[in-house]
Coordinates of C-alpha atoms and ligand atoms in Angstrom, one line a residue:
M1 CA 0.0 0.0 0.0
T2 CA 2.6 2.6 1.1
A3 CA 4.5 2.3 -2.1
D4 CA 1.5 3.5 -4.1
I5 CA 0.4 6.4 -1.9
T6 CA 2.7 8.9 -3.8
R7 CA 1.1 8.0 -7.1
L8 CA -2.4 8.9 -6.0
S9 CA -4.1 12.1 -7.0
A10 CA -4.9 14.7 -4.4
A11 CA -8.6 14.0 -4.9
T12 CA -8.2 10.3 -4.3
L13 CA -5.9 10.9 -1.3
A14 CA -8.5 13.3 0.1
A15 CA -11.2 10.7 -0.3
E16 CA -9.2 7.9 1.3
L17 CA -8.3 10.2 4.2
A18 CA -12.0 11.2 4.6
G19 CA -12.9 7.5 4.6
K20 CA -10.2 6.7 7.1
Q21 CA -8.6 4.2 4.7
M22 CA -5.4 6.0 5.3
S23 CA -4.1 8.6 7.8
S24 CA -2.5 11.9 6.9
V25 CA 0.6 10.8 8.8
E26 CA 0.9 7.8 6.5
A27 CA 0.4 9.9 3.4
T28 CA 2.9 12.6 4.5
Q29 CA 5.5 10.0 5.5
A30 CA 5.1 8.3 2.1
C31 CA 5.9 11.7 0.4
L32 CA 8.9 12.3 2.8
D33 CA 10.2 8.8 2.0
R34 CA 9.8 9.5 -1.7
I35 CA 11.7 12.8 -1.3
A36 CA 14.5 11.0 0.5
E37 CA 14.7 8.5 -2.3
V38 CA 14.6 10.7 -5.4
D39 CA 15.4 14.3 -4.4
P40 CA 19.2 13.7 -4.1
Q41 CA 18.9 13.4 -8.0
L42 CA 16.0 15.8 -8.7
H43 CA 16.8 18.6 -6.3
A44 CA 13.3 19.9 -6.3
F45 CA 13.5 20.9 -2.7
L46 CA 15.7 23.5 -1.0
Y47 CA 14.4 22.6 2.4
V48 CA 12.3 19.7 3.7
D49 CA 10.3 20.3 6.9
A50 CA 9.6 16.7 7.9
E51 CA 8.8 17.6 11.5
G52 CA 6.4 20.5 10.6
A53 CA 4.6 18.4 8.0
L54 CA 4.2 15.4 10.3
A55 CA 3.0 17.6 13.1
T56 CA 0.3 19.1 10.8
A57 CA -0.6 15.6 9.6
A58 CA -0.9 14.3 13.2
S59 CA -3.2 17.1 14.2
V60 CA -5.5 16.6 11.2
D61 CA -5.7 12.9 12.0
R62 CA -6.6 13.7 15.6
R63 CA -9.3 16.1 14.5
R64 CA -10.7 13.6 12.1
D65 CA -10.6 10.9 14.7
A66 CA -12.5 13.2 17.1
G67 CA -15.3 13.3 14.5
E68 CA -14.7 16.8 13.2
E69 CA -16.0 17.7 9.7
L70 CA -12.8 18.7 7.8
P71 CA -12.3 20.5 4.4
A72 CA -11.7 18.4 1.3
L73 CA -7.9 18.7 1.2
A74 CA -7.3 18.4 5.0
G75 CA -4.3 16.2 5.5
V76 CA -3.1 16.1 1.8
P77 CA 0.6 17.1 1.7
I78 CA 1.8 19.9 -0.4
A79 CA 5.1 21.6 -1.5
L80 CA 5.7 25.3 -1.4
K81 CA 7.7 27.4 -3.8
D82 CA 10.5 29.1 -1.8
V83 CA 9.1 32.6 -2.7
M84 CA 6.4 32.3 -0.1
A85 CA 7.0 33.4 3.5
M86 CA 6.4 30.7 6.0
R87 CA 6.9 31.4 9.7
G88 CA 10.1 30.0 11.1
V89 CA 11.0 28.1 7.9
P90 CA 13.9 29.2 5.7
T91 CA 12.7 31.3 2.7
T92 CA 15.5 32.1 0.3
V93 CA 13.7 32.9 -3.0
G94 CA 16.5 30.9 -4.6
S95 CA 19.0 33.7 -3.6
K96 CA 22.1 33.8 -1.5
I97 CA 21.0 37.2 -0.2
L98 CA 18.3 35.6 1.9
E99 CA 20.3 32.5 2.9
N100 CA 19.0 31.3 6.2
W101 CA 16.3 33.9 6.5
R102 CA 13.4 32.7 8.5
P103 CA 10.3 34.9 8.2
P104 CA 8.5 35.9 11.3
Y105 CA 5.1 35.6 9.6
D106 CA 3.1 33.5 7.2
A107 CA 2.0 34.5 3.7
T108 CA -1.8 34.5 3.3
V109 CA -1.5 31.4 1.0
V110 CA 0.4 29.6 3.8
S111 CA -2.2 30.7 6.4
R112 CA -4.9 29.2 4.2
L113 CA -3.0 25.9 3.8
R114 CA -2.6 25.8 7.6
E115 CA -6.3 26.5 8.2
V116 CA -7.4 23.7 5.9
G117 CA -4.6 21.5 7.3
L118 CA -2.4 20.7 4.3
P119 CA 1.0 19.4 5.7
V120 CA 3.7 21.5 4.0
L121 CA 6.5 19.1 3.0
G122 CA 9.1 21.9 2.4
K123 CA 10.2 24.7 0.1
T124 CA 10.9 24.1 -3.5
N125 CA 13.8 25.3 -5.7
M126 CA 13.4 28.2 -8.1
D127 CA 15.3 30.7 -10.2
E128 CA 16.7 33.5 -8.1
F129 CA 13.9 35.9 -7.3
A130 CA 11.7 34.0 -9.8
M131 CA 13.7 35.4 -12.7
G132 CA 14.2 32.6 -15.3
S133 CA 12.7 29.7 -17.2
S134 CA 14.9 26.8 -16.2
T135 CA 15.6 26.9 -12.5
E136 CA 19.3 27.1 -13.5
Y137 CA 19.5 30.7 -12.0
S138 CA 18.9 29.3 -8.5
A139 CA 21.8 30.1 -6.2
Y140 CA 21.5 26.6 -4.9
G141 CA 22.0 24.6 -8.1
P142 CA 19.5 23.4 -10.8
T143 CA 16.5 21.1 -10.4
R144 CA 16.3 18.3 -12.9
N145 CA 13.3 17.3 -15.0
P146 CA 11.9 13.9 -13.8
W147 CA 11.3 12.9 -17.5
D148 CA 15.0 13.4 -18.3
H149 CA 17.5 14.3 -15.7
D150 CA 19.7 16.1 -18.2
R151 CA 16.9 18.6 -19.0
I152 CA 15.4 21.6 -17.3
P153 CA 12.1 21.4 -15.4
G154 CA 11.2 24.9 -16.5
G155 CA 11.3 28.0 -14.4
S156 CA 11.1 29.9 -12.3
G157 CA 9.0 27.3 -10.4
G158 CA 10.9 24.2 -11.7
G159 CA 11.1 22.8 -8.1
S160 CA 7.4 22.8 -7.6
A161 CA 6.7 21.3 -11.0
A162 CA 9.4 18.6 -10.6
A163 CA 8.2 17.8 -7.1
V164 CA 4.7 17.1 -8.5
A165 CA 5.9 15.3 -11.7
G166 CA 8.4 13.3 -9.6
F167 CA 5.7 12.0 -7.3
E168 CA 7.3 13.7 -4.3
A169 CA 4.1 15.7 -3.6
P170 CA 0.6 15.5 -5.0
L171 CA 0.3 19.3 -5.0
A172 CA 2.5 22.4 -5.0
I173 CA 2.2 26.1 -4.9
G174 CA 3.8 28.1 -7.7
T175 CA 3.9 31.8 -8.7
D176 CA 3.6 33.1 -12.2
T177 CA 4.8 36.6 -13.2
G178 CA 5.5 35.8 -16.9
G179 CA 4.9 32.0 -17.1
S180 CA 6.6 30.5 -14.0
I181 CA 3.7 28.2 -13.2
R182 CA 2.6 27.3 -16.8
Q183 CA 5.9 26.8 -18.5
P184 CA 7.2 24.4 -15.8
A185 CA 3.9 22.6 -16.0
A186 CA 4.2 22.3 -19.7
V187 CA 7.7 20.8 -19.7
T188 CA 7.1 18.4 -16.9
G189 CA 3.7 17.0 -18.1
T190 CA 1.8 18.5 -15.2
V191 CA -1.1 21.0 -14.7
G192 CA -0.4 24.6 -13.7
V193 CA -2.8 27.5 -13.3
K194 CA -2.2 31.2 -13.1
P195 CA -5.4 32.5 -11.7
T196 CA -6.7 36.0 -12.6
Y197 CA -4.5 38.7 -11.1
G198 CA -5.7 39.4 -7.6
A199 CA -7.6 36.1 -7.2
V200 CA -4.9 34.8 -4.8
S201 CA -3.4 37.1 -2.2
R202 CA 0.1 38.3 -2.8
Y203 CA 0.6 39.0 0.9
G204 CA 3.8 37.3 2.0
L205 CA 4.9 36.5 -1.5
V206 CA 8.4 38.0 -2.0
A207 CA 7.7 40.5 -4.8
L208 CA 9.2 40.3 -8.2
A209 CA 7.0 42.5 -10.3
S210 CA 4.0 43.4 -8.2
S211 CA 1.6 44.2 -11.1
L212 CA 2.3 40.8 -12.7
D213 CA 2.9 38.4 -9.8
Q214 CA 0.2 35.8 -9.1
A215 CA 0.3 32.5 -7.1
G216 CA -1.5 29.4 -8.2
P217 CA -1.8 25.6 -8.1
C218 CA 0.6 22.9 -9.5
A219 CA -0.9 19.4 -9.7
R220 CA -1.1 16.2 -11.7
S221 CA -4.7 16.7 -12.8
V222 CA -7.1 19.5 -13.6
M223 CA -9.4 18.5 -10.7
D224 CA -6.5 18.5 -8.2
A225 CA -5.6 22.0 -9.4
A226 CA -9.2 23.1 -8.9
L227 CA -9.3 21.7 -5.4
L228 CA -6.2 23.7 -4.5
H229 CA -7.4 26.8 -6.3
E230 CA -10.5 26.7 -4.1
V231 CA -8.3 26.7 -0.9
I232 CA -5.9 29.5 -1.8
A233 CA -8.2 32.0 -3.7
G234 CA -10.4 34.6 -2.2
H235 CA -10.3 38.2 -1.0
D236 CA -7.6 39.3 1.4
P237 CA -7.7 42.7 3.1
R238 CA -3.9 42.5 3.5
D239 CA -3.4 42.7 -0.3
S240 CA -4.6 46.0 -1.8
T241 CA -4.9 44.4 -5.2
S242 CA -6.9 41.4 -4.0
L243 CA -10.1 40.9 -5.9
P244 CA -13.3 41.4 -3.9
G245 CA -16.3 39.2 -4.5
P246 CA -16.8 35.4 -4.7
V247 CA -14.3 33.0 -6.2
P248 CA -15.8 31.2 -9.3
D249 CA -16.8 27.6 -8.6
V250 CA -13.7 26.0 -10.1
V251 CA -14.3 22.5 -8.7
K252 CA -17.8 22.4 -10.2
A253 CA -16.4 23.6 -13.5
A254 CA -13.8 20.8 -13.4
R255 CA -16.6 18.3 -12.8
T256 CA -18.7 19.8 -15.6
A257 CA -16.0 19.2 -18.3
D258 CA -18.3 20.0 -21.2
V259 CA -17.1 22.1 -24.2
R260 CA -20.2 21.7 -26.4
G261 CA -21.1 24.9 -28.1
L262 CA -18.1 26.7 -26.5
K263 CA -16.4 29.3 -28.8
V264 CA -12.6 28.6 -28.7
G265 CA -10.2 31.1 -30.2
L266 CA -6.9 29.8 -31.6
V267 CA -4.5 32.7 -31.2
K268 CA -2.7 33.1 -34.6
E269 CA 0.3 34.9 -33.1
L270 CA 1.0 32.2 -30.5
N271 CA 1.7 29.4 -32.9
G272 CA 3.7 29.1 -36.0
P273 CA 7.2 28.4 -37.5
G274 CA 9.0 29.4 -34.3
Y275 CA 7.3 26.5 -32.5
Q276 CA 8.9 23.0 -32.4
A277 CA 7.2 20.6 -34.9
G278 CA 6.1 18.1 -32.3
V279 CA 4.6 20.9 -30.2
R280 CA 2.6 22.1 -33.2
Q281 CA 1.5 18.6 -34.1
R282 CA 0.1 17.8 -30.6
F283 CA -1.5 21.2 -30.5
S284 CA -3.3 20.7 -33.8
E285 CA -4.5 17.3 -32.6
V286 CA -6.1 19.0 -29.6
V287 CA -7.8 21.5 -31.9
E288 CA -9.3 18.5 -33.7
L289 CA -10.3 16.9 -30.4
L290 CA -12.0 20.1 -29.2
T291 CA -14.0 20.2 -32.4
A292 CA -14.9 16.5 -32.0
L293 CA -16.1 17.3 -28.5
G294 CA -18.5 19.9 -29.9
A295 CA -16.5 23.1 -29.4
D296 CA -16.5 25.8 -32.1
V297 CA -12.8 26.5 -32.8
R298 CA -11.9 29.5 -34.9
E299 CA -8.7 31.5 -35.4
V300 CA -8.3 34.9 -33.8
S301 CA -5.6 37.5 -34.2
C302 CA -4.0 39.5 -31.4
P303 CA -1.5 41.6 -33.4
N304 CA 0.0 43.4 -30.4
F305 CA 1.1 40.1 -28.7
T306 CA 4.2 40.4 -31.0
Y307 CA 5.4 43.3 -28.7
A308 CA 4.4 41.7 -25.4
L309 CA 7.8 40.1 -24.6
G310 CA 9.6 43.4 -25.3
A311 CA 7.2 45.4 -23.1
Y312 CA 7.4 42.7 -20.3
Y313 CA 11.2 43.0 -20.2
L314 CA 10.9 46.7 -19.5
I315 CA 8.0 46.5 -17.0
L316 CA 9.3 43.6 -15.1
P317 CA 12.9 44.9 -14.6
S318 CA 11.5 48.3 -13.7
E319 CA 9.3 46.9 -10.9
A320 CA 11.9 44.4 -9.8
S321 CA 14.6 47.1 -9.5
S322 CA 12.3 48.9 -7.1
N323 CA 11.1 45.8 -5.2
L324 CA 14.6 44.5 -4.8
A325 CA 16.0 47.8 -3.3
R326 CA 15.0 46.5 0.1
F327 CA 17.7 43.8 0.0
D328 CA 20.5 45.9 1.3
G329 CA 22.0 43.8 4.2
M330 CA 20.5 46.1 6.8
R331 CA 17.1 44.7 7.5
Y332 CA 17.2 41.0 6.7
G333 CA 19.3 38.4 5.0
I334 CA 23.0 38.3 4.7
R335 CA 25.4 41.2 5.3
L336 CA 28.7 41.3 3.6
G337 CA 31.9 43.3 4.1
D338 CA 30.9 44.9 7.4
D339 CA 34.5 45.0 8.6
G340 CA 34.0 47.8 11.1
E341 CA 35.6 50.3 8.7
A342 CA 33.2 50.3 5.8
N343 CA 30.4 52.9 5.8
V344 CA 26.8 51.9 5.3
E345 CA 26.8 52.5 1.5
E346 CA 29.8 50.3 1.1
V347 CA 28.2 47.5 3.1
M348 CA 25.1 47.7 1.1
A349 CA 27.1 47.6 -2.1
R350 CA 29.1 44.6 -1.0
T351 CA 26.1 42.8 0.2
R352 CA 24.3 43.3 -3.1
E353 CA 27.4 42.5 -5.1
G354 CA 28.0 39.2 -3.4
G355 CA 24.3 38.4 -2.6
F356 CA 22.7 38.7 -6.0
G357 CA 23.5 36.4 -9.0
P358 CA 24.1 37.7 -12.6
E359 CA 20.5 37.5 -13.9
V360 CA 19.2 39.5 -10.9
K361 CA 21.9 42.1 -11.4
R362 CA 21.1 42.3 -15.1
R363 CA 17.5 43.0 -14.5
I364 CA 18.2 45.6 -11.7
M365 CA 20.4 47.4 -14.1
L366 CA 17.9 47.2 -17.0
G367 CA 15.1 48.4 -14.7
T368 CA 17.0 51.2 -13.2
Y369 CA 18.0 52.4 -16.7
A370 CA 14.4 52.2 -18.0
L371 CA 13.1 54.2 -15.1
S372 CA 15.8 56.9 -15.1
S373 CA 14.7 60.4 -16.0
G374 CA 15.1 61.1 -19.7
Y375 CA 14.4 57.5 -20.5
Y376 CA 11.3 56.9 -18.5
D377 CA 8.8 57.9 -21.2
E378 CA 10.8 56.3 -24.0
F379 CA 11.0 52.9 -22.3
Y380 CA 8.7 52.4 -19.3
G381 CA 6.0 54.7 -20.7
Q382 CA 6.0 53.0 -24.1
A383 CA 5.9 49.6 -22.5
Q384 CA 2.8 50.6 -20.5
K385 CA 1.1 51.7 -23.7
V386 CA 1.9 48.3 -25.3
R387 CA 0.4 46.7 -22.2
T388 CA -2.8 48.5 -22.8
L389 CA -2.8 47.4 -26.5
V390 CA -2.3 43.7 -25.3
Q391 CA -5.3 44.1 -23.0
R392 CA -7.4 45.5 -25.9
D393 CA -6.4 42.6 -28.1
F394 CA -7.7 40.2 -25.4
A395 CA -10.9 42.2 -25.0
A396 CA -11.5 42.1 -28.8
A397 CA -10.8 38.3 -28.9
F398 CA -13.1 37.6 -25.9
A399 CA -15.9 39.5 -27.6
D400 CA -16.1 36.6 -30.0
C401 CA -14.7 33.7 -27.9
D402 CA -15.3 32.1 -24.5
V403 CA -11.7 30.9 -24.2
L404 CA -8.5 31.2 -26.2
I405 CA -5.9 28.4 -26.7
S406 CA -2.2 28.1 -27.7
P407 CA 0.7 25.9 -27.0
T408 CA 2.1 26.9 -23.6
C409 CA 5.6 27.2 -24.8
P410 CA 7.5 26.9 -28.1
T411 CA 9.6 23.9 -27.3
T412 CA 9.7 20.9 -24.9
A413 CA 12.3 20.8 -22.1
F414 CA 15.7 21.8 -23.3
P415 CA 19.0 20.4 -22.0
I416 CA 20.5 21.9 -18.8
G417 CA 23.2 24.4 -19.8
E418 CA 21.8 25.1 -23.3
K419 CA 20.4 28.6 -22.7
V420 CA 21.9 29.5 -19.4
D421 CA 24.4 32.0 -20.9
D422 CA 22.0 33.4 -23.5
P423 CA 19.4 35.5 -21.7
L424 CA 17.4 36.3 -24.9
A425 CA 17.0 32.6 -25.7
M426 CA 15.9 32.1 -22.1
Y427 CA 13.3 34.9 -22.3
L428 CA 11.8 33.5 -25.5
N429 CA 10.4 30.5 -23.5
D430 CA 7.6 32.7 -22.2
I431 CA 6.6 34.2 -25.5
A432 CA 3.1 32.6 -25.3
T433 CA 2.5 33.0 -21.5
I434 CA 3.6 36.6 -21.0
P435 CA 0.6 38.4 -22.7
V436 CA -1.7 36.9 -20.0
N437 CA 0.4 38.4 -17.2
L438 CA 0.4 41.8 -18.9
A439 CA -3.4 41.7 -19.2
G440 CA -4.1 40.1 -15.8
N441 CA -6.5 37.4 -16.8
G442 CA -6.1 33.7 -15.9
A443 CA -4.6 30.8 -17.9
L444 CA -4.0 27.1 -17.4
S445 CA -1.4 24.7 -18.8
M446 CA -2.0 21.0 -19.2
P447 CA -0.3 18.0 -20.8
I448 CA -1.5 17.0 -24.2
G449 CA 1.0 14.3 -25.2
L450 CA 4.7 13.8 -25.9
A451 CA 6.5 15.4 -28.9
P452 CA 7.3 12.6 -31.3
E453 CA 10.9 13.9 -31.9
D454 CA 12.1 13.8 -28.3
G455 CA 9.4 12.0 -26.3
L456 CA 9.0 14.9 -23.9
P457 CA 5.7 16.5 -22.7
V458 CA 3.9 19.2 -24.6
G459 CA 1.6 21.7 -22.9
L460 CA -1.7 23.3 -24.0
Q461 CA -2.5 26.8 -22.7
V462 CA -6.1 27.7 -22.1
I463 CA -6.8 31.4 -21.5
A464 CA -10.0 32.8 -20.0
P465 CA -11.4 36.3 -19.6
P466 CA -10.6 38.1 -16.4
R467 CA -12.2 36.6 -13.3
L468 CA -13.7 33.7 -15.2
D469 CA -11.1 31.2 -14.1
D470 CA -13.8 28.5 -13.9
R471 CA -13.7 28.3 -17.7
L472 CA -10.1 27.1 -17.5
Y473 CA -11.1 24.1 -15.4
N474 CA -14.1 23.3 -17.5
V475 CA -12.1 23.2 -20.8
G476 CA -9.0 21.6 -19.1
A477 CA -11.0 18.8 -17.6
A478 CA -12.9 18.1 -20.8
V479 CA -9.6 17.8 -22.8
E480 CA -8.0 15.8 -20.1
A481 CA -10.8 13.3 -19.9
A482 CA -10.8 12.8 -23.7
L483 CA -7.0 12.4 -23.9
E484 CA -6.8 10.0 -20.9
D485 CA -9.5 7.9 -22.6
R486 CA -7.3 7.7 -25.6
W487 CA -4.1 7.0 -23.7
G488 CA -5.8 4.7 -21.1
H489 CA -4.1 6.6 -18.2
P490 CA -2.8 10.0 -17.3
L491 CA 0.3 11.1 -19.3
I492 CA 2.4 11.5 -16.2
E493 CA 2.4 7.8 -15.7
E494 CA 4.6 7.5 -18.7
A495 CA 7.3 9.5 -16.9
P496 CA 10.4 7.3 -16.4
Q497 CA 11.0 6.7 -12.7
Ligands
LIG501 N1 10.6 33.4 -17.1 C1 10.0 34.7 -16.9 C2 11.0 35.6 -16.3 O1 12.1 35.2 -16.3 C3 8.8 34.5 -16.0 C4 9.2 34.5 -14.5 C5 8.1 34.3 -13.6 O2 6.9 34.1 -14.0 N2 8.3 34.5 -12.3 O3 10.7 36.7 -16.0

């Protein structure tokens, strides 16, 4: 029995826990054993909190034994991207500058996990300050893709995606500023959702670009992602950009799984010759599948998406250069060069010089430049105008379509080392995901098969209008059910172990 626990979906685990066929301590211990077995190779985790996770599990078991009515995911273990503050637990954001920092408070997402009773297995690896698409920019070494250990698991949330794909955790939390939940999901054959901006609280999330950042679920099935979405979404007075009003019923939508009569727009600009042949092939098969399921698929054009990547790489560094000014060695994190003679500016400079990696420095310089007087209008101002145009493209497309679709990324997982020294090549991974962050609506990535040329997972991106995240789950679950019928099992089961 124990050997199989880690392969169960969160929904099945939840049902077994509720039916007392298994305890949360057993489920949590199974994940911890799996982590001990495979993480020395995968390196999905930066920190494993066995004691904390087992304590939560034991308390859930006690409450259940006492006859308490518990929420659906109570007792189901989860992994947390290291960008989320968790009281007393190291939170490094993949950076040396926060090495050994233990936050004195919980992020709202973490508080919600605690309230519902999900044992947090530990903190997952990520590109430093969530800047990157491969997890190679982590100050603590790369994470490996469970499908092929010589390949990247995506980024910045490669640790969360690899933990889920490698059966170390049934669920994980990611954050997505330009694609960091969806692109890792695509290249690891898992499901990842970026909810509408403001749907999940940013309180306690170490900020990269505040107008783009959004936390969301990583899972092995659309239903599992929906169950987690339901736990973490909802208004939070501690986040001034948090959406008021009710959360759409994403679990019901995942159960509905019906695309009959749905108008699906295929975004012309997010598919084409720049995309790997096998990615395009799997994508066009899904277009046929959607049609067979009764959806009305048509092509739509979003001409300004062509400029989205350029605008993003002005807006993101601008916001990041401001957000990261707080890491100065004075308030928290490491302090370097404080030899008793250096003045405060020198200590700050030495701390930032030694504490930040090259990609973080590159973006701070870019952002500072773009915001400097004389260049502000030319760069930052122009980028904000492009952002408005991207939003208008979406609005026009959604006037005719219920959802939009595209491949999640142009290629499957690339070899570790291939793009690490070529920032532009790295940035291009997010060409199809970035427009969504600029506009603020929600999107999901899900596995749609393996590319014939390399046998690696391909992701489908489903995009919904702002706030209507339930549509992502409806379409995702319909496609998933049809594909799993065809394959006879979930795609992830083909991942080599
Ligand atoms: N890869 C993108 C970047 O490097 C997205 C990062 C993210 O979503 N956190 O900015």
